[in-house]
Amino acid sequence: MEYEIYKFPGLSIKAKLYARGIEFKAEGPLKQIGKPIIEQISEYFLAERPAVATPERFVLSGWIPYIPSPAFTRLISNQVKIIMSGKKIPEQISIAVTGKCPCDCIFCCAKGIRAEPELTLDEIKSIIDQGVEMGTHLFTFDGGEPLLRKDIYDIISYAHSTGSLVVMFTNGLYLNDDVAQKLKSAGLDTLQVSIDSPYQEEHDKIRKVKGIFKKATAGAQSAVDAGLFVSLYNVVRRTNSDRKTLDDLLALAGKLGAQEVSLYDILAIGKWLEREDDTLTDEERERTVLFHKEVNQKGKTGPKVMAFSYFESPKKFGCMAGRRWIHFTPAGDLIPCSYTPLTFGNIRETSLKKLWKKVRKHIEYMDENRPCMVQDKEFRKRYIYPIPKDASLPYPIEKIEQV
């Protein structure tokens, strides 16, 4: 089945879906403009097997808009605009809808982040509206624990109504059949369920909540049964980056029926700030990249893997913070990503366009295709270490520059 995923006078980009594959092509007098876009998306969509592929639907990952969908059409439209104008847009926006959480994770990146007063439903809707106006195609809701907000279904429903890809994180403690059905009905696309270890005792110890492993895995199963795209989200540490643990995590995902495993490097930030020497080595990081490549080979079956060491490497998209992705704290502060405790201002005081312009003008966020900035020792020396230990976070970036 063939779909037109982008149309502009003189340019049409189409996607043809097969039982287990996809093909892209550009047509029209301006098809040369579409050529680099076709090459880029083909590199990712054709290099590895999809998570879901039918003649009606193609899903490479729970992090990427499905084909066909309004979100994917917007993504392609954005790439055309970026090529023609040379200007970046906030393609992905994540919002911490609350700072409240029943867990006390040993590596929580939200430690010290101002969470009050929480953004209201109307304020979150305004962020969504402003983002869509600028071209945002993906909204992620995290926290804290988003399910502690009674209006989380309204938030999801509103984001869904804009034709965006909608993703939510959860620790799984409150996830059950009823909640999963409500999330599906609200329009949630992808549910990221945090599983920090495939082993019950270790996971409970990391989260400091006894029994949360059983709750989270049962909740993930409920989400799968409700028809949600489910990913097990794992923070990769030195102690769980070995191949056996990764294989066991993948096996757990398969047992639950989850479509994906997301692997994100632990970062020396928040509660892990003083443990810079206890982050992944280059060798350990490369291990997750090889795991990503091997599991996602064409011809294989079962859950896919999304290793951010691969996806955000300089050879691929590079660090997305402040380039494609921005994050809002529960109190409305804009930070480049959820792991960077530096703010460029507050959405209650400044429009998204002005905040984005401020980020894009900053010298650190002009470079493209650089590695994760929070892992960059020079960036940490310039911007993380100078933050006063007793400072309220996120810390205004201009104050760092005045030191």
mmCIF file of C-alpha atoms in Angstrom:
data_model
loop_
_atom_site.group_PDB
_atom_site.id
_atom_site.type_symbol
_atom_site.label_atom_id
_atom_site.label_comp_id
_atom_site.label_asym_id
_atom_site.label_seq_id
_atom_site.Cartn_x
_atom_site.Cartn_y
_atom_site.Cartn_z
ATOM 1 C CA MET A 1 0.000 0.000 0.000
ATOM 2 C CA GLU A 2 1.355 3.440 -0.959
ATOM 3 C CA TYR A 3 0.957 6.635 1.072
ATOM 4 C CA GLU A 4 1.815 10.230 0.267
ATOM 5 C CA ILE A 5 3.631 11.372 3.404
ATOM 6 C CA TYR A 6 4.543 14.872 2.219
ATOM 7 C CA LYS A 7 3.138 17.184 -0.432
ATOM 8 C CA PHE A 8 4.391 20.592 -1.515
ATOM 9 C CA PRO A 9 4.025 22.338 -4.886
ATOM 10 C CA GLY A 10 6.556 20.543 -7.064
ATOM 11 C CA LEU A 11 7.461 17.863 -4.500
ATOM 12 C CA SER A 12 5.749 14.690 -3.333
ATOM 13 C CA ILE A 13 7.334 12.148 -0.966
ATOM 14 C CA LYS A 14 5.718 8.730 -0.850
ATOM 15 C CA ALA A 15 6.120 5.609 1.262
ATOM 16 C CA LYS A 16 5.144 2.168 0.020
ATOM 17 C CA LEU A 17 4.483 -0.438 2.714
ATOM 18 C CA TYR A 18 5.045 -4.144 2.244
ATOM 19 C CA ALA A 19 4.384 -7.082 4.555
ATOM 20 C CA ARG A 20 7.852 -6.725 6.138
ATOM 21 C CA GLY A 21 9.347 -3.600 4.633
ATOM 22 C CA ILE A 22 9.053 -0.076 3.309
ATOM 23 C CA GLU A 23 10.256 1.967 0.329
ATOM 24 C CA PHE A 24 10.510 5.758 -0.012
ATOM 25 C CA LYS A 25 10.578 7.867 -3.159
ATOM 26 C CA ALA A 26 10.400 11.539 -4.156
ATOM 27 C CA GLU A 27 8.512 12.771 -7.205
ATOM 28 C CA GLY A 28 8.006 16.096 -8.962
ATOM 29 C CA PRO A 29 10.164 18.941 -10.361
ATOM 30 C CA LEU A 30 11.665 19.585 -6.903
ATOM 31 C CA LYS A 31 12.460 15.948 -6.164
ATOM 32 C CA GLN A 32 16.161 16.808 -5.747
ATOM 33 C CA ILE A 33 15.201 18.698 -2.563
ATOM 34 C CA GLY A 34 13.606 15.513 -1.289
ATOM 35 C CA LYS A 35 16.612 13.357 -2.185
ATOM 36 C CA PRO A 36 18.697 14.021 0.990
ATOM 37 C CA ILE A 37 15.593 13.434 3.116
ATOM 38 C CA ILE A 38 14.915 10.136 1.367
ATOM 39 C CA GLU A 39 18.544 9.112 1.881
ATOM 40 C CA GLN A 40 18.467 10.006 5.575
ATOM 41 C CA ILE A 41 15.221 8.267 6.458
ATOM 42 C CA SER A 42 16.100 5.273 4.294
ATOM 43 C CA GLU A 43 19.357 4.879 6.224
ATOM 44 C CA TYR A 44 17.397 4.305 9.426
ATOM 45 C CA PHE A 45 14.220 2.689 8.134
ATOM 46 C CA LEU A 46 15.897 0.230 5.787
ATOM 47 C CA ALA A 47 19.044 -0.604 7.753
ATOM 48 C CA GLU A 48 17.256 -2.667 10.388
ATOM 49 C CA ARG A 49 14.061 -4.593 10.899
ATOM 50 C CA PRO A 50 10.911 -2.766 12.046
ATOM 51 C CA ALA A 51 9.167 -3.315 15.362
ATOM 52 C CA VAL A 52 5.834 -3.616 13.555
ATOM 53 C CA ALA A 53 5.274 -3.946 9.804
ATOM 54 C CA THR A 54 2.049 -4.603 7.940
ATOM 55 C CA PRO A 55 0.693 -3.227 4.658
ATOM 56 C CA GLU A 56 -1.263 -0.744 6.809
ATOM 57 C CA ARG A 57 1.314 0.277 9.422
ATOM 58 C CA PHE A 58 5.097 0.539 9.760
ATOM 59 C CA VAL A 59 6.746 1.182 13.130
ATOM 60 C CA LEU A 60 10.524 1.361 13.314
ATOM 61 C CA SER A 61 10.584 2.320 17.005
ATOM 62 C CA GLY A 62 8.289 3.623 19.714
ATOM 63 C CA TRP A 63 10.347 6.822 19.601
ATOM 64 C CA ILE A 64 9.656 7.514 15.923
ATOM 65 C CA PRO A 65 6.264 8.440 14.416
ATOM 66 C CA TYR A 66 4.447 5.577 12.789
ATOM 67 C CA ILE A 67 3.798 5.437 9.046
ATOM 68 C CA PRO A 68 1.282 6.599 8.031
ATOM 69 C CA SER A 69 0.478 9.212 10.692
ATOM 70 C CA PRO A 70 0.088 12.996 10.920
ATOM 71 C CA ALA A 71 3.156 13.001 13.184
ATOM 72 C CA PHE A 72 5.332 11.379 10.518
ATOM 73 C CA THR A 73 4.036 13.772 7.867
ATOM 74 C CA ARG A 74 4.976 16.652 10.187
ATOM 75 C CA LEU A 75 8.423 15.131 10.750
ATOM 76 C CA ILE A 76 9.072 14.985 6.991
ATOM 77 C CA SER A 77 7.692 18.499 6.498
ATOM 78 C CA ASN A 78 10.078 19.726 9.186
ATOM 79 C CA GLN A 79 13.091 18.160 7.468
ATOM 80 C CA VAL A 80 12.172 19.918 4.218
ATOM 81 C CA LYS A 81 11.849 23.240 6.053
ATOM 82 C CA ILE A 82 15.164 22.720 7.847
ATOM 83 C CA ILE A 83 16.944 21.992 4.554
ATOM 84 C CA MET A 84 15.397 25.022 2.872
ATOM 85 C CA SER A 85 15.800 27.491 5.771
ATOM 86 C CA GLY A 86 18.770 26.093 7.676
ATOM 87 C CA LYS A 87 16.908 26.689 10.943
ATOM 88 C CA LYS A 88 16.279 24.023 13.571
ATOM 89 C CA ILE A 89 12.954 23.566 15.345
ATOM 90 C CA PRO A 90 12.033 21.791 18.618
ATOM 91 C CA GLU A 91 10.984 18.516 17.023
ATOM 92 C CA GLN A 92 10.606 16.775 20.377
ATOM 93 C CA ILE A 93 9.344 18.249 23.642
ATOM 94 C CA SER A 94 9.269 16.388 26.936
ATOM 95 C CA ILE A 95 7.349 17.703 29.927
ATOM 96 C CA ALA A 96 7.779 16.558 33.519
ATOM 97 C CA VAL A 97 4.135 16.860 34.528
ATOM 98 C CA THR A 98 4.871 16.342 38.230
ATOM 99 C CA GLY A 99 7.774 16.030 40.617
ATOM 100 C CA LYS A 100 5.886 13.616 42.858
ATOM 101 C CA CYS A 101 7.121 10.031 42.817
ATOM 102 C CA PRO A 102 6.832 7.013 45.142
ATOM 103 C CA CYS A 103 10.329 5.843 44.201
ATOM 104 C CA ASP A 104 13.695 6.995 45.470
ATOM 105 C CA CYS A 105 15.923 5.743 42.666
ATOM 106 C CA ILE A 106 19.646 5.700 43.331
ATOM 107 C CA PHE A 107 20.414 7.620 40.108
ATOM 108 C CA CYS A 108 17.392 9.961 39.880
ATOM 109 C CA CYS A 109 18.286 12.892 37.622
ATOM 110 C CA ALA A 110 15.494 15.085 39.048
ATOM 111 C CA LYS A 111 17.117 15.561 42.447
ATOM 112 C CA GLY A 112 16.956 19.234 43.470
ATOM 113 C CA ILE A 113 14.841 20.303 40.478
ATOM 114 C CA ARG A 114 12.113 22.814 41.385
ATOM 115 C CA ALA A 115 8.759 21.100 40.990
ATOM 116 C CA GLU A 116 6.326 23.644 42.429
ATOM 117 C CA PRO A 117 4.054 25.204 41.488
ATOM 118 C CA GLU A 118 3.264 22.492 38.950
ATOM 119 C CA LEU A 119 2.252 23.436 35.448
ATOM 120 C CA THR A 120 -1.537 23.474 35.154
ATOM 121 C CA LEU A 121 -3.468 21.597 32.499
ATOM 122 C CA ASP A 122 -4.012 24.834 30.573
ATOM 123 C CA GLU A 123 -0.310 25.695 30.769
ATOM 124 C CA ILE A 124 0.647 22.258 29.456
ATOM 125 C CA LYS A 125 -1.890 22.634 26.647
ATOM 126 C CA SER A 126 -0.301 25.983 25.805
ATOM 127 C CA ILE A 127 3.155 24.380 25.551
ATOM 128 C CA ILE A 128 1.694 21.734 23.251
ATOM 129 C CA ASP A 129 -0.015 24.367 21.079
ATOM 130 C CA GLN A 130 3.139 26.474 20.830
ATOM 131 C CA GLY A 131 5.207 23.395 20.024
ATOM 132 C CA VAL A 132 2.870 22.178 17.283
ATOM 133 C CA GLU A 133 2.837 25.670 15.785
ATOM 134 C CA MET A 134 6.633 25.470 15.533
ATOM 135 C CA GLY A 135 6.555 21.917 14.139
ATOM 136 C CA THR A 136 6.933 19.611 17.168
ATOM 137 C CA HIS A 137 5.879 16.069 16.270
ATOM 138 C CA LEU A 138 6.655 14.206 19.531
ATOM 139 C CA PHE A 139 5.508 14.955 23.075
ATOM 140 C CA THR A 140 6.797 12.892 25.992
ATOM 141 C CA PHE A 141 5.319 13.086 29.484
ATOM 142 C CA ASP A 142 7.421 12.052 32.453
ATOM 143 C CA GLY A 143 8.050 13.173 36.026
ATOM 144 C CA GLY A 144 8.099 12.131 38.766
ATOM 145 C CA GLU A 145 5.374 9.653 38.106
ATOM 146 C CA PRO A 146 2.854 10.984 35.548
ATOM 147 C CA LEU A 147 0.092 8.663 36.771
ATOM 148 C CA LEU A 148 -0.020 10.668 40.014
ATOM 149 C CA ARG A 149 -1.647 13.496 38.043
ATOM 150 C CA LYS A 150 -5.408 12.997 37.928
ATOM 151 C CA ASP A 151 -5.585 14.915 34.642
ATOM 152 C CA ILE A 152 -2.885 12.869 32.880
ATOM 153 C CA TYR A 153 -5.510 11.363 30.562
ATOM 154 C CA ASP A 154 -6.660 14.863 29.583
ATOM 155 C CA ILE A 155 -3.042 15.850 28.893
ATOM 156 C CA ILE A 156 -2.477 12.792 26.706
ATOM 157 C CA SER A 157 -5.794 13.260 24.908
ATOM 158 C CA TYR A 158 -4.978 16.873 24.084
ATOM 159 C CA ALA A 159 -1.527 16.018 22.728
ATOM 160 C CA HIS A 160 -3.057 13.203 20.684
ATOM 161 C CA SER A 161 -5.653 15.583 19.219
ATOM 162 C CA THR A 162 -2.827 17.612 17.634
ATOM 163 C CA GLY A 163 -1.721 14.642 15.513
ATOM 164 C CA SER A 164 1.520 14.206 17.474
ATOM 165 C CA LEU A 165 3.267 11.043 18.643
ATOM 166 C CA VAL A 166 2.528 10.754 22.370
ATOM 167 C CA VAL A 167 4.898 8.940 24.743
ATOM 168 C CA MET A 168 4.687 8.512 28.515
ATOM 169 C CA PHE A 169 7.081 7.159 31.135
ATOM 170 C CA THR A 170 5.940 5.247 34.203
ATOM 171 C CA ASN A 171 7.567 3.311 37.029
ATOM 172 C CA GLY A 172 4.631 0.905 36.709
ATOM 173 C CA LEU A 173 3.544 0.969 40.348
ATOM 174 C CA TYR A 174 0.056 2.227 39.487
ATOM 175 C CA LEU A 175 -0.246 0.518 36.111
ATOM 176 C CA ASN A 176 -3.021 -2.072 35.798
ATOM 177 C CA ASP A 177 -5.643 -3.244 33.297
ATOM 178 C CA ASP A 178 -7.970 -0.296 33.930
ATOM 179 C CA VAL A 179 -5.223 2.336 33.752
ATOM 180 C CA ALA A 180 -3.763 0.783 30.599
ATOM 181 C CA GLN A 181 -7.155 0.885 28.883
ATOM 182 C CA LYS A 182 -7.615 4.539 29.881
ATOM 183 C CA LEU A 183 -4.179 5.416 28.484
ATOM 184 C CA LYS A 184 -5.008 3.671 25.222
ATOM 185 C CA SER A 185 -8.398 5.399 24.993
ATOM 186 C CA ALA A 186 -6.788 8.783 25.677
ATOM 187 C CA GLY A 187 -4.547 8.342 22.644
ATOM 188 C CA LEU A 188 -1.196 7.299 24.117
ATOM 189 C CA ASP A 189 1.066 5.754 21.479
ATOM 190 C CA THR A 190 4.129 4.522 23.375
ATOM 191 C CA LEU A 191 4.459 3.580 27.034
ATOM 192 C CA GLN A 192 7.968 3.453 28.484
ATOM 193 C CA VAL A 193 7.957 1.210 31.572
ATOM 194 C CA SER A 194 11.083 1.630 33.700
ATOM 195 C CA ILE A 195 12.810 -1.689 34.344
ATOM 196 C CA ASP A 196 16.283 -1.071 35.763
ATOM 197 C CA SER A 197 17.112 -4.749 36.079
ATOM 198 C CA PRO A 198 15.587 -7.964 34.748
ATOM 199 C CA TYR A 199 16.093 -9.357 38.249
ATOM 200 C CA GLN A 200 13.357 -8.628 40.793
ATOM 201 C CA GLU A 201 15.487 -8.114 43.892
ATOM 202 C CA GLU A 202 17.944 -5.782 42.157
ATOM 203 C CA HIS A 203 15.207 -3.689 40.523
ATOM 204 C CA ASP A 204 13.364 -3.232 43.835
ATOM 205 C CA LYS A 205 16.642 -2.256 45.514
ATOM 206 C CA ILE A 206 17.430 0.378 42.875
ATOM 207 C CA ARG A 207 13.938 1.894 43.088
ATOM 208 C CA LYS A 208 13.765 1.468 46.893
ATOM 209 C CA VAL A 209 10.204 0.154 46.644
ATOM 210 C CA LYS A 210 9.621 -3.456 47.614
ATOM 211 C CA GLY A 211 7.450 -5.309 45.134
ATOM 212 C CA ILE A 212 7.685 -2.707 42.358
ATOM 213 C CA PHE A 213 9.233 -5.191 39.917
ATOM 214 C CA LYS A 214 6.136 -7.402 40.048
ATOM 215 C CA LYS A 215 3.866 -4.353 39.736
ATOM 216 C CA ALA A 216 5.817 -2.923 36.794
ATOM 217 C CA THR A 217 6.040 -6.173 34.837
ATOM 218 C CA ALA A 218 2.352 -6.954 35.416
ATOM 219 C CA GLY A 219 1.539 -3.385 34.372
ATOM 220 C CA ALA A 220 3.615 -3.725 31.211
ATOM 221 C CA GLN A 221 1.658 -6.873 30.368
ATOM 222 C CA SER A 222 -1.602 -4.957 30.905
ATOM 223 C CA ALA A 223 -0.388 -2.221 28.551
ATOM 224 C CA VAL A 224 0.507 -4.774 25.878
ATOM 225 C CA ASP A 225 -2.931 -6.368 26.233
ATOM 226 C CA ALA A 226 -4.535 -2.917 25.877
ATOM 227 C CA GLY A 227 -2.844 -2.492 22.500
ATOM 228 C CA LEU A 228 -0.181 0.033 23.472
ATOM 229 C CA PHE A 229 3.331 0.007 22.028
ATOM 230 C CA VAL A 230 5.366 -0.931 25.108
ATOM 231 C CA SER A 231 9.076 -0.408 25.677
ATOM 232 C CA LEU A 232 11.051 -1.472 28.733
ATOM 233 C CA TYR A 233 13.231 1.531 29.613
ATOM 234 C CA ASN A 234 16.544 0.637 31.203
ATOM 235 C CA VAL A 235 19.248 2.913 32.601
ATOM 236 C CA VAL A 236 22.485 1.185 31.631
ATOM 237 C CA ARG A 237 25.100 1.160 34.379
ATOM 238 C CA ARG A 238 28.479 -0.494 34.672
ATOM 239 C CA THR A 239 26.884 -3.302 36.701
ATOM 240 C CA ASN A 240 24.213 -4.184 34.126
ATOM 241 C CA SER A 241 25.957 -3.574 30.799
ATOM 242 C CA ASP A 242 27.222 -7.155 30.509
ATOM 243 C CA ARG A 243 25.790 -9.268 27.705
ATOM 244 C CA LYS A 244 24.018 -11.765 29.977
ATOM 245 C CA THR A 245 22.034 -9.036 31.739
ATOM 246 C CA LEU A 246 21.144 -7.388 28.438
ATOM 247 C CA ASP A 247 20.031 -10.745 27.030
ATOM 248 C CA ASP A 248 17.920 -11.405 30.128
ATOM 249 C CA LEU A 249 16.314 -7.966 29.822
ATOM 250 C CA LEU A 250 15.462 -8.661 26.186
ATOM 251 C CA ALA A 251 14.044 -12.057 27.151
ATOM 252 C CA LEU A 252 11.867 -10.398 29.796
ATOM 253 C CA ALA A 253 10.540 -7.957 27.206
ATOM 254 C CA GLY A 254 9.722 -10.873 24.916
ATOM 255 C CA LYS A 255 7.954 -12.734 27.702
ATOM 256 C CA LEU A 256 5.782 -9.687 28.440
ATOM 257 C CA GLY A 257 5.054 -9.041 24.771
ATOM 258 C CA ALA A 258 6.795 -5.649 24.766
ATOM 259 C CA GLN A 259 7.891 -4.453 21.339
ATOM 260 C CA GLU A 260 11.102 -2.710 22.375
ATOM 261 C CA VAL A 261 13.831 -2.257 24.955
ATOM 262 C CA SER A 262 15.244 1.262 25.370
ATOM 263 C CA LEU A 263 18.792 1.531 26.724
ATOM 264 C CA TYR A 264 19.939 4.885 28.080
ATOM 265 C CA ASP A 265 23.420 5.471 29.500
ATOM 266 C CA ILE A 266 23.574 6.445 33.150
ATOM 267 C CA LEU A 267 24.722 10.067 33.491
ATOM 268 C CA ALA A 268 26.631 11.751 36.303
ATOM 269 C CA ILE A 269 23.818 14.099 37.208
ATOM 270 C CA GLY A 270 21.231 14.384 39.995
ATOM 271 C CA LYS A 271 21.894 11.725 42.637
ATOM 272 C CA TRP A 272 24.730 10.335 40.496
ATOM 273 C CA LEU A 273 26.480 13.709 40.228
ATOM 274 C CA GLU A 274 29.493 12.793 42.357
ATOM 275 C CA ARG A 275 29.931 9.414 40.677
ATOM 276 C CA GLU A 276 31.425 10.440 37.365
ATOM 277 C CA ASP A 277 33.898 7.564 37.569
ATOM 278 C CA ASP A 278 30.972 5.170 37.909
ATOM 279 C CA THR A 279 29.506 5.858 34.464
ATOM 280 C CA LEU A 280 29.987 3.713 31.372
ATOM 281 C CA THR A 281 33.392 3.339 29.804
ATOM 282 C CA ASP A 282 33.750 3.653 26.032
ATOM 283 C CA GLU A 283 33.996 -0.135 25.842
ATOM 284 C CA GLU A 284 30.793 -0.631 27.840
ATOM 285 C CA ARG A 285 28.983 1.975 25.769
ATOM 286 C CA GLU A 286 30.100 0.256 22.576
ATOM 287 C CA ARG A 287 28.721 -2.992 23.972
ATOM 288 C CA THR A 288 25.211 -1.517 23.991
ATOM 289 C CA VAL A 289 25.718 -0.255 20.432
ATOM 290 C CA LEU A 290 26.708 -3.741 19.238
ATOM 291 C CA PHE A 291 23.725 -5.190 21.111
ATOM 292 C CA HIS A 292 21.452 -2.719 19.292
ATOM 293 C CA LYS A 293 22.876 -3.667 15.901
ATOM 294 C CA GLU A 294 22.807 -7.406 16.486
ATOM 295 C CA VAL A 295 19.266 -7.632 17.880
ATOM 296 C CA ASN A 296 17.844 -5.362 15.185
ATOM 297 C CA GLN A 297 19.272 -7.280 12.232
ATOM 298 C CA LYS A 298 16.811 -8.087 9.487
ATOM 299 C CA GLY A 299 15.398 -11.567 9.726
ATOM 300 C CA LYS A 300 15.360 -11.617 13.521
ATOM 301 C CA THR A 301 12.156 -11.559 15.556
ATOM 302 C CA GLY A 302 11.078 -10.420 19.006
ATOM 303 C CA PRO A 303 11.513 -7.047 20.722
ATOM 304 C CA LYS A 304 13.794 -4.474 19.149
ATOM 305 C CA VAL A 305 16.464 -2.467 20.949
ATOM 306 C CA MET A 306 16.926 1.299 20.944
ATOM 307 C CA ALA A 307 20.367 2.078 22.370
ATOM 308 C CA PHE A 308 20.824 5.810 22.700
ATOM 309 C CA SER A 309 24.609 5.428 22.505
ATOM 310 C CA TYR A 310 23.913 4.375 18.920
ATOM 311 C CA PHE A 311 21.038 6.708 18.037
ATOM 312 C CA GLU A 312 22.677 9.836 19.487
ATOM 313 C CA SER A 313 26.215 9.089 18.356
ATOM 314 C CA PRO A 314 27.944 11.759 16.221
ATOM 315 C CA LYS A 315 27.672 9.416 13.222
ATOM 316 C CA LYS A 316 23.870 9.397 13.553
ATOM 317 C CA PHE A 317 21.829 12.235 15.070
ATOM 318 C CA GLY A 318 24.304 13.370 17.707
ATOM 319 C CA CYS A 319 23.258 14.909 21.016
ATOM 320 C CA MET A 320 19.674 16.092 20.535
ATOM 321 C CA ALA A 321 19.568 18.436 23.545
ATOM 322 C CA GLY A 322 18.818 21.991 22.444
ATOM 323 C CA ARG A 323 18.951 20.925 18.796
ATOM 324 C CA ARG A 324 15.926 18.692 18.311
ATOM 325 C CA TRP A 325 14.787 18.162 21.905
ATOM 326 C CA ILE A 326 13.901 20.429 24.823
ATOM 327 C CA HIS A 327 12.464 19.621 28.235
ATOM 328 C CA PHE A 328 10.177 21.430 30.648
ATOM 329 C CA THR A 329 10.418 20.875 34.390
ATOM 330 C CA PRO A 330 7.243 20.517 36.508
ATOM 331 C CA ALA A 331 7.503 24.236 37.344
ATOM 332 C CA GLY A 332 7.867 25.314 33.706
ATOM 333 C CA ASP A 333 11.617 25.903 33.375
ATOM 334 C CA LEU A 334 13.017 25.115 29.934
ATOM 335 C CA ILE A 335 16.172 23.011 29.993
ATOM 336 C CA PRO A 336 17.954 21.501 26.943
ATOM 337 C CA CYS A 337 17.181 17.948 28.075
ATOM 338 C CA SER A 338 15.930 16.288 31.235
ATOM 339 C CA TYR A 339 19.539 15.614 32.314
ATOM 340 C CA THR A 340 20.904 19.157 31.950
ATOM 341 C CA PRO A 341 20.242 21.235 35.120
ATOM 342 C CA LEU A 342 20.576 24.559 33.284
ATOM 343 C CA THR A 343 17.597 26.748 32.431
ATOM 344 C CA PHE A 344 17.102 29.267 29.640
ATOM 345 C CA GLY A 345 13.942 30.704 31.199
ATOM 346 C CA ASN A 346 10.400 29.837 32.221
ATOM 347 C CA ILE A 347 7.417 29.253 29.939
ATOM 348 C CA ARG A 348 5.221 31.224 32.347
ATOM 349 C CA GLU A 349 7.239 34.326 31.588
ATOM 350 C CA THR A 350 8.506 33.818 28.021
ATOM 351 C CA SER A 351 7.022 32.282 24.877
ATOM 352 C CA LEU A 352 8.364 29.022 23.488
ATOM 353 C CA LYS A 353 9.614 30.781 20.346
ATOM 354 C CA LYS A 354 11.704 33.216 22.384
ATOM 355 C CA LEU A 355 13.035 30.493 24.673
ATOM 356 C CA TRP A 356 13.961 28.324 21.681
ATOM 357 C CA LYS A 357 15.683 31.249 19.998
ATOM 358 C CA LYS A 358 17.720 31.811 23.163
ATOM 359 C CA VAL A 359 18.809 28.167 23.236
ATOM 360 C CA ARG A 360 19.743 28.128 19.556
ATOM 361 C CA LYS A 361 21.828 31.295 19.895
ATOM 362 C CA HIS A 362 23.923 29.799 22.679
ATOM 363 C CA ILE A 363 27.366 28.769 21.472
ATOM 364 C CA GLU A 364 27.203 25.322 23.108
ATOM 365 C CA TYR A 365 24.048 24.432 21.194
ATOM 366 C CA MET A 366 25.149 25.577 17.759
ATOM 367 C CA ASP A 367 27.386 22.599 17.053
ATOM 368 C CA GLU A 368 25.747 19.658 15.340
ATOM 369 C CA ASN A 369 26.441 15.955 15.678
ATOM 370 C CA ARG A 370 28.431 16.138 18.886
ATOM 371 C CA PRO A 371 28.336 13.416 21.568
ATOM 372 C CA CYS A 372 26.098 13.676 24.639
ATOM 373 C CA MET A 373 27.008 16.985 26.263
ATOM 374 C CA VAL A 374 26.393 15.805 29.827
ATOM 375 C CA GLN A 375 29.028 13.119 29.163
ATOM 376 C CA ASP A 376 31.441 15.716 27.764
ATOM 377 C CA LYS A 377 34.098 16.460 30.409
ATOM 378 C CA GLU A 378 34.833 19.922 29.021
ATOM 379 C CA PHE A 379 31.145 20.875 29.025
ATOM 380 C CA ARG A 380 30.858 19.610 32.601
ATOM 381 C CA LYS A 381 33.845 21.710 33.658
ATOM 382 C CA ARG A 382 32.355 24.831 32.105
ATOM 383 C CA TYR A 383 28.706 24.425 33.055
ATOM 384 C CA ILE A 384 28.026 21.668 35.611
ATOM 385 C CA TYR A 385 30.857 21.963 38.139
ATOM 386 C CA PRO A 386 30.394 25.748 38.657
ATOM 387 C CA ILE A 387 26.774 25.328 39.838
ATOM 388 C CA PRO A 388 26.754 26.162 43.581
ATOM 389 C CA LYS A 389 26.031 23.068 45.677
ATOM 390 C CA ASP A 390 23.229 24.846 47.528
ATOM 391 C CA ALA A 391 21.662 26.295 44.359
ATOM 392 C CA SER A 392 18.043 25.774 43.417
ATOM 393 C CA LEU A 393 17.857 23.833 40.166
ATOM 394 C CA PRO A 394 17.715 24.218 37.263
ATOM 395 C CA TYR A 395 20.342 26.942 37.439
ATOM 396 C CA PRO A 396 20.151 29.955 35.066
ATOM 397 C CA ILE A 397 22.780 29.395 32.380
ATOM 398 C CA GLU A 398 23.604 33.112 32.213
ATOM 399 C CA LYS A 399 24.761 33.000 35.852
ATOM 400 C CA ILE A 400 27.319 30.350 34.939
ATOM 401 C CA GLU A 401 28.666 32.604 32.213
ATOM 402 C CA GLN A 402 29.063 35.489 34.665
ATOM 403 C CA VAL A 403 31.362 33.478 36.934
#
